[in-house]
Amino acid sequence: MGNVILIGFMGCGKTTVGLRLSYRLRKPVTDTDKEIEREEKRSISDIFATDGEEYFRRKETDCLRKLTRSVRNHIISVGGGVPLRAENRELLHELGQVFYLRAEAETIYERLRGDTTRPLLQCSDPQEKIRILIEQRDGAYSSASDAVIQVDGKSFEQILQEIEALCASEWR
Ligand code: S3P
């Protein structure tokens, strides 16, 4: 379907890389979190607080299904929990070329320190939670992806260049 998909942990840079890639390659950008918030007319924090995580996870799968029917040649950044479901990993592969923006727990912690928009990290020890979740998720992210981009210490420019070099030829 010719899409470029960005996956990875919260705070790894999917949204920013997606926007910059979109500008550079002149392709539209879609973000699953934003699609869900638009459809539900409320924030992700509200969805988690009112209907719970499982409801949100179903919305993510619905959103991916819709994207497989509707988007071509887009850049798509997906919420950090999307690749955890096997069904979603299949949908991601169907959608296009998947890049895993991989970051160490320390990098994520520094970037998300003080963030209040990620319900999973509103706990007494977010640093430890980040470490545990990354350890649990790294395998799923890797198996969902076609290529891994290690982002720690790199500028956005470096990351964009690495992605562009690996993009299917019709994108370059
Ligand atoms: C989540 C990541 C968030 C958002 C929700 C759950 C996760 O998206 O979908 O808070 O489970 O990792 P970002 O990865 O864009 O922060």
PDB file of C-alpha atoms and ligand atoms in Angstrom:
ATOM      1  CA  MET A   1       0.000   0.000   0.000  1.00  0.00           C
ATOM      2  CA  GLY A   2       3.073   2.177  -0.163  1.00  0.00           C
ATOM      3  CA  ASN A   3       2.837   3.702   3.305  1.00  0.00           C
ATOM      4  CA  VAL A   4       5.746   4.377   5.632  1.00  0.00           C
ATOM      5  CA  ILE A   5       4.878   3.469   9.228  1.00  0.00           C
ATOM      6  CA  LEU A   6       6.684   4.612  12.369  1.00  0.00           C
ATOM      7  CA  ILE A   7       6.444   2.531  15.519  1.00  0.00           C
ATOM      8  CA  GLY A   8       8.191   2.595  18.887  1.00  0.00           C
ATOM      9  CA  PHE A   9       7.842   3.489  22.542  1.00  0.00           C
ATOM     10  CA  MET A  10       6.155   6.687  23.771  1.00  0.00           C
ATOM     11  CA  GLY A  11       8.518   9.610  23.361  1.00  0.00           C
ATOM     12  CA  CYS A  12      10.799   7.931  20.784  1.00  0.00           C
ATOM     13  CA  GLY A  13      10.018  10.692  18.276  1.00  0.00           C
ATOM     14  CA  LYS A  14       7.409   9.072  15.991  1.00  0.00           C
ATOM     15  CA  THR A  15       5.207  12.157  15.757  1.00  0.00           C
ATOM     16  CA  THR A  16       8.021  14.623  15.092  1.00  0.00           C
ATOM     17  CA  VAL A  17       9.821  12.315  12.655  1.00  0.00           C
ATOM     18  CA  GLY A  18       6.488  11.671  10.912  1.00  0.00           C
ATOM     19  CA  LEU A  19       5.775  15.381  10.487  1.00  0.00           C
ATOM     20  CA  ARG A  20       9.274  16.147   9.209  1.00  0.00           C
ATOM     21  CA  LEU A  21       9.236  13.191   6.838  1.00  0.00           C
ATOM     22  CA  SER A  22       5.853  14.314   5.564  1.00  0.00           C
ATOM     23  CA  TYR A  23       7.173  17.804   4.839  1.00  0.00           C
ATOM     24  CA  ARG A  24      10.304  16.476   3.195  1.00  0.00           C
ATOM     25  CA  LEU A  25       8.714  13.805   1.026  1.00  0.00           C
ATOM     26  CA  ARG A  26       5.520  15.811   0.412  1.00  0.00           C
ATOM     27  CA  LYS A  27       3.297  12.992   1.620  1.00  0.00           C
ATOM     28  CA  PRO A  28       0.344  13.282   3.986  1.00  0.00           C
ATOM     29  CA  VAL A  29       0.855  12.203   7.585  1.00  0.00           C
ATOM     30  CA  THR A  30      -1.608  10.267   9.739  1.00  0.00           C
ATOM     31  CA  ASP A  31      -1.325   9.582  13.467  1.00  0.00           C
ATOM     32  CA  THR A  32      -3.448   6.828  15.040  1.00  0.00           C
ATOM     33  CA  ASP A  33      -3.673   8.616  18.418  1.00  0.00           C
ATOM     34  CA  LYS A  34      -4.955  11.776  16.730  1.00  0.00           C
ATOM     35  CA  GLU A  35      -7.415   9.808  14.561  1.00  0.00           C
ATOM     36  CA  ILE A  36      -8.844   8.136  17.670  1.00  0.00           C
ATOM     37  CA  GLU A  37      -9.059  11.430  19.583  1.00  0.00           C
ATOM     38  CA  ARG A  38     -10.805  13.060  16.622  1.00  0.00           C
ATOM     39  CA  GLU A  39     -13.348  10.256  16.268  1.00  0.00           C
ATOM     40  CA  GLU A  40     -13.997  10.019  19.999  1.00  0.00           C
ATOM     41  CA  LYS A  41     -13.949  13.805  20.455  1.00  0.00           C
ATOM     42  CA  ARG A  42     -11.893  13.460  23.662  1.00  0.00           C
ATOM     43  CA  SER A  43      -8.291  12.996  24.709  1.00  0.00           C
ATOM     44  CA  ILE A  44      -6.555   9.652  25.185  1.00  0.00           C
ATOM     45  CA  SER A  45      -6.296  10.392  28.912  1.00  0.00           C
ATOM     46  CA  ASP A  46     -10.098  10.828  29.001  1.00  0.00           C
ATOM     47  CA  ILE A  47     -10.643   7.591  27.085  1.00  0.00           C
ATOM     48  CA  PHE A  48      -8.394   5.650  29.505  1.00  0.00           C
ATOM     49  CA  ALA A  49     -10.028   7.260  32.543  1.00  0.00           C
ATOM     50  CA  THR A  50     -13.618   6.723  31.408  1.00  0.00           C
ATOM     51  CA  ASP A  51     -13.601   3.522  29.357  1.00  0.00           C
ATOM     52  CA  GLY A  52     -10.279   1.897  30.252  1.00  0.00           C
ATOM     53  CA  GLU A  53      -7.260   0.664  28.354  1.00  0.00           C
ATOM     54  CA  GLU A  54      -8.981  -2.332  26.725  1.00  0.00           C
ATOM     55  CA  TYR A  55     -11.531  -0.034  25.048  1.00  0.00           C
ATOM     56  CA  PHE A  56      -8.693   2.146  23.742  1.00  0.00           C
ATOM     57  CA  ARG A  57      -6.859  -0.941  22.398  1.00  0.00           C
ATOM     58  CA  ARG A  58      -9.980  -1.944  20.448  1.00  0.00           C
ATOM     59  CA  LYS A  59     -10.151   1.560  18.981  1.00  0.00           C
ATOM     60  CA  GLU A  60      -6.520   1.204  17.865  1.00  0.00           C
ATOM     61  CA  THR A  61      -7.254  -2.013  15.981  1.00  0.00           C
ATOM     62  CA  ASP A  62     -10.392  -0.455  14.418  1.00  0.00           C
ATOM     63  CA  CYS A  63      -8.317   2.527  13.382  1.00  0.00           C
ATOM     64  CA  LEU A  64      -5.653   0.331  11.712  1.00  0.00           C
ATOM     65  CA  ARG A  65      -8.360  -1.599   9.848  1.00  0.00           C
ATOM     66  CA  LYS A  66      -9.815   1.643   8.549  1.00  0.00           C
ATOM     67  CA  LEU A  67      -6.377   2.821   7.451  1.00  0.00           C
ATOM     68  CA  THR A  68      -5.787  -0.382   5.463  1.00  0.00           C
ATOM     69  CA  ARG A  69      -8.937   0.464   3.526  1.00  0.00           C
ATOM     70  CA  SER A  70      -8.281   4.152   3.048  1.00  0.00           C
ATOM     71  CA  VAL A  71      -4.665   5.351   2.993  1.00  0.00           C
ATOM     72  CA  ARG A  72      -2.030   4.967   0.299  1.00  0.00           C
ATOM     73  CA  ASN A  73       1.374   6.664   0.208  1.00  0.00           C
ATOM     74  CA  HIS A  74       0.992   8.171   3.653  1.00  0.00           C
ATOM     75  CA  ILE A  75       3.350   8.441   6.553  1.00  0.00           C
ATOM     76  CA  ILE A  76       1.650   6.855   9.540  1.00  0.00           C
ATOM     77  CA  SER A  77       2.809   7.171  13.129  1.00  0.00           C
ATOM     78  CA  VAL A  78       1.135   4.781  15.531  1.00  0.00           C
ATOM     79  CA  GLY A  79       0.637   4.798  19.307  1.00  0.00           C
ATOM     80  CA  GLY A  80       3.280   2.944  21.310  1.00  0.00           C
ATOM     81  CA  GLY A  81       0.940   0.096  22.266  1.00  0.00           C
ATOM     82  CA  VAL A  82      -0.263  -0.752  18.746  1.00  0.00           C
ATOM     83  CA  PRO A  83       2.391  -3.361  17.824  1.00  0.00           C
ATOM     84  CA  LEU A  84       1.655  -5.416  20.963  1.00  0.00           C
ATOM     85  CA  ARG A  85      -1.320  -7.233  19.429  1.00  0.00           C
ATOM     86  CA  ALA A  86      -0.410  -9.920  16.867  1.00  0.00           C
ATOM     87  CA  GLU A  87      -3.414  -8.857  14.802  1.00  0.00           C
ATOM     88  CA  ASN A  88      -2.114  -5.292  14.705  1.00  0.00           C
ATOM     89  CA  ARG A  89       1.359  -6.435  13.663  1.00  0.00           C
ATOM     90  CA  GLU A  90      -0.205  -8.143  10.636  1.00  0.00           C
ATOM     91  CA  LEU A  91      -2.191  -5.021   9.793  1.00  0.00           C
ATOM     92  CA  LEU A  92       0.965  -2.893  10.079  1.00  0.00           C
ATOM     93  CA  HIS A  93       2.800  -5.149   7.618  1.00  0.00           C
ATOM     94  CA  GLU A  94      -0.176  -4.960   5.265  1.00  0.00           C
ATOM     95  CA  LEU A  95      -0.112  -1.166   5.466  1.00  0.00           C
ATOM     96  CA  GLY A  96       3.478  -0.718   4.310  1.00  0.00           C
ATOM     97  CA  GLN A  97       7.109  -0.472   5.318  1.00  0.00           C
ATOM     98  CA  VAL A  98       7.472  -0.377   9.107  1.00  0.00           C
ATOM     99  CA  PHE A  99      10.304   1.452  10.899  1.00  0.00           C
ATOM    100  CA  TYR A 100      10.962   0.909  14.598  1.00  0.00           C
ATOM    101  CA  LEU A 101      12.415   4.024  16.241  1.00  0.00           C
ATOM    102  CA  ARG A 102      14.290   2.298  19.040  1.00  0.00           C
ATOM    103  CA  ALA A 103      15.348   4.250  22.136  1.00  0.00           C
ATOM    104  CA  GLU A 104      16.972   3.368  25.446  1.00  0.00           C
ATOM    105  CA  ALA A 105      14.881   3.791  28.603  1.00  0.00           C
ATOM    106  CA  GLU A 106      17.110   6.699  29.766  1.00  0.00           C
ATOM    107  CA  THR A 107      16.432   8.629  26.542  1.00  0.00           C
ATOM    108  CA  ILE A 108      12.684   8.126  26.904  1.00  0.00           C
ATOM    109  CA  TYR A 109      12.723   9.113  30.565  1.00  0.00           C
ATOM    110  CA  GLU A 110      14.590  12.344  29.836  1.00  0.00           C
ATOM    111  CA  ARG A 111      12.193  13.227  27.017  1.00  0.00           C
ATOM    112  CA  LEU A 112       8.992  12.431  28.908  1.00  0.00           C
ATOM    113  CA  ARG A 113       9.947  13.771  32.312  1.00  0.00           C
ATOM    114  CA  GLY A 114       6.961  15.795  33.540  1.00  0.00           C
ATOM    115  CA  ASP A 115       4.660  14.631  30.723  1.00  0.00           C
ATOM    116  CA  THR A 116       1.031  14.302  31.829  1.00  0.00           C
ATOM    117  CA  THR A 117      -0.520  13.079  28.576  1.00  0.00           C
ATOM    118  CA  ARG A 118       0.537   9.389  28.788  1.00  0.00           C
ATOM    119  CA  PRO A 119      -1.838   7.592  31.185  1.00  0.00           C
ATOM    120  CA  LEU A 120       0.462   4.543  31.484  1.00  0.00           C
ATOM    121  CA  LEU A 121       3.250   6.698  32.922  1.00  0.00           C
ATOM    122  CA  GLN A 122       1.200   8.537  35.564  1.00  0.00           C
ATOM    123  CA  CYS A 123       2.575   6.431  38.416  1.00  0.00           C
ATOM    124  CA  SER A 124       4.905   6.827  41.382  1.00  0.00           C
ATOM    125  CA  ASP A 125       8.019   5.604  39.529  1.00  0.00           C
ATOM    126  CA  PRO A 126       7.731   6.400  35.802  1.00  0.00           C
ATOM    127  CA  GLN A 127      11.426   5.697  35.258  1.00  0.00           C
ATOM    128  CA  GLU A 128      11.060   2.086  36.393  1.00  0.00           C
ATOM    129  CA  LYS A 129       7.769   1.706  34.496  1.00  0.00           C
ATOM    130  CA  ILE A 130       9.460   2.868  31.282  1.00  0.00           C
ATOM    131  CA  ARG A 131      12.280   0.363  31.807  1.00  0.00           C
ATOM    132  CA  ILE A 132       9.870  -2.533  32.416  1.00  0.00           C
ATOM    133  CA  LEU A 133       7.565  -1.669  29.515  1.00  0.00           C
ATOM    134  CA  ILE A 134      10.452  -1.303  27.067  1.00  0.00           C
ATOM    135  CA  GLU A 135      11.829  -4.667  28.151  1.00  0.00           C
ATOM    136  CA  GLN A 136       8.385  -6.242  27.644  1.00  0.00           C
ATOM    137  CA  ARG A 137       7.748  -4.556  24.307  1.00  0.00           C
ATOM    138  CA  ASP A 138      11.058  -4.551  22.478  1.00  0.00           C
ATOM    139  CA  GLY A 139      10.470  -8.023  20.969  1.00  0.00           C
ATOM    140  CA  ALA A 140       7.029  -7.081  19.636  1.00  0.00           C
ATOM    141  CA  TYR A 141       8.348  -3.826  18.158  1.00  0.00           C
ATOM    142  CA  SER A 142      11.198  -5.687  16.466  1.00  0.00           C
ATOM    143  CA  SER A 143       8.979  -8.377  15.014  1.00  0.00           C
ATOM    144  CA  ALA A 144       6.498  -5.768  13.762  1.00  0.00           C
ATOM    145  CA  SER A 145       9.199  -3.855  11.893  1.00  0.00           C
ATOM    146  CA  ASP A 146      11.087  -4.120   8.622  1.00  0.00           C
ATOM    147  CA  ALA A 147      13.947  -1.953   9.903  1.00  0.00           C
ATOM    148  CA  VAL A 148      15.186  -0.699  13.271  1.00  0.00           C
ATOM    149  CA  ILE A 149      16.520   2.851  13.649  1.00  0.00           C
ATOM    150  CA  GLN A 150      18.405   3.392  16.916  1.00  0.00           C
ATOM    151  CA  VAL A 151      17.604   7.005  17.795  1.00  0.00           C
ATOM    152  CA  ASP A 152      19.576   7.724  20.999  1.00  0.00           C
ATOM    153  CA  GLY A 153      21.849  10.748  20.653  1.00  0.00           C
ATOM    154  CA  LYS A 154      20.908  11.318  17.006  1.00  0.00           C
ATOM    155  CA  SER A 155      19.531  14.520  15.503  1.00  0.00           C
ATOM    156  CA  PHE A 156      16.205  14.405  13.681  1.00  0.00           C
ATOM    157  CA  GLU A 157      18.148  15.100  10.490  1.00  0.00           C
ATOM    158  CA  GLN A 158      20.242  11.940  10.987  1.00  0.00           C
ATOM    159  CA  ILE A 159      17.142   9.874  11.702  1.00  0.00           C
ATOM    160  CA  LEU A 160      15.356  11.204   8.618  1.00  0.00           C
ATOM    161  CA  GLN A 161      18.344  10.416   6.428  1.00  0.00           C
ATOM    162  CA  GLU A 162      18.512   6.860   7.754  1.00  0.00           C
ATOM    163  CA  ILE A 163      14.826   6.310   7.074  1.00  0.00           C
ATOM    164  CA  GLU A 164      15.008   7.833   3.619  1.00  0.00           C
ATOM    165  CA  ALA A 165      17.961   5.624   2.691  1.00  0.00           C
ATOM    166  CA  LEU A 166      15.943   2.550   3.640  1.00  0.00           C
ATOM    167  CA  CYS A 167      12.645   3.638   2.111  1.00  0.00           C
ATOM    168  CA  ALA A 168      11.349   1.617  -0.806  1.00  0.00           C
ATOM    169  CA  SER A 169      12.714   3.109  -4.022  1.00  0.00           C
ATOM    170  CA  GLU A 170       9.426   4.720  -5.138  1.00  0.00           C
ATOM    171  CA  TRP A 171       9.642   6.992  -2.102  1.00  0.00           C
ATOM    172  CA  ARG A 172      13.022   8.471  -2.909  1.00  0.00           C
TER     173      ARG A 172
HETATM  174  C1  S3P B   1       0.588   4.292  24.528  1.00  0.00           C
HETATM  175  C2  S3P B   1       1.211   5.242  23.755  1.00  0.00           C
HETATM  176  C3  S3P B   1       0.605   6.551  23.441  1.00  0.00           C
HETATM  177  C4  S3P B   1      -0.934   6.431  23.466  1.00  0.00           C
HETATM  178  C5  S3P B   1      -1.391   5.839  24.754  1.00  0.00           C
HETATM  179  C6  S3P B   1      -0.801   4.455  25.031  1.00  0.00           C
HETATM  180  C7  S3P B   1       1.312   3.029  24.848  1.00  0.00           C
HETATM  181  O1  S3P B   1       1.018   7.018  22.163  1.00  0.00           O
HETATM  182  O2  S3P B   1      -1.376   5.666  22.379  1.00  0.00           O
HETATM  183  O3  S3P B   1      -1.047   6.721  25.785  1.00  0.00           O
HETATM  184  O4  S3P B   1       0.682   2.046  25.288  1.00  0.00           O
HETATM  185  O5  S3P B   1       2.533   2.993  24.623  1.00  0.00           O
HETATM  186  P1  S3P B   1       2.508   7.587  21.845  1.00  0.00           P
HETATM  187  O6  S3P B   1       3.380   6.389  21.618  1.00  0.00           O
HETATM  188  O7  S3P B   1       2.311   8.376  20.596  1.00  0.00           O
HETATM  189  O8  S3P B   1       2.921   8.392  22.999  1.00  0.00           O
END
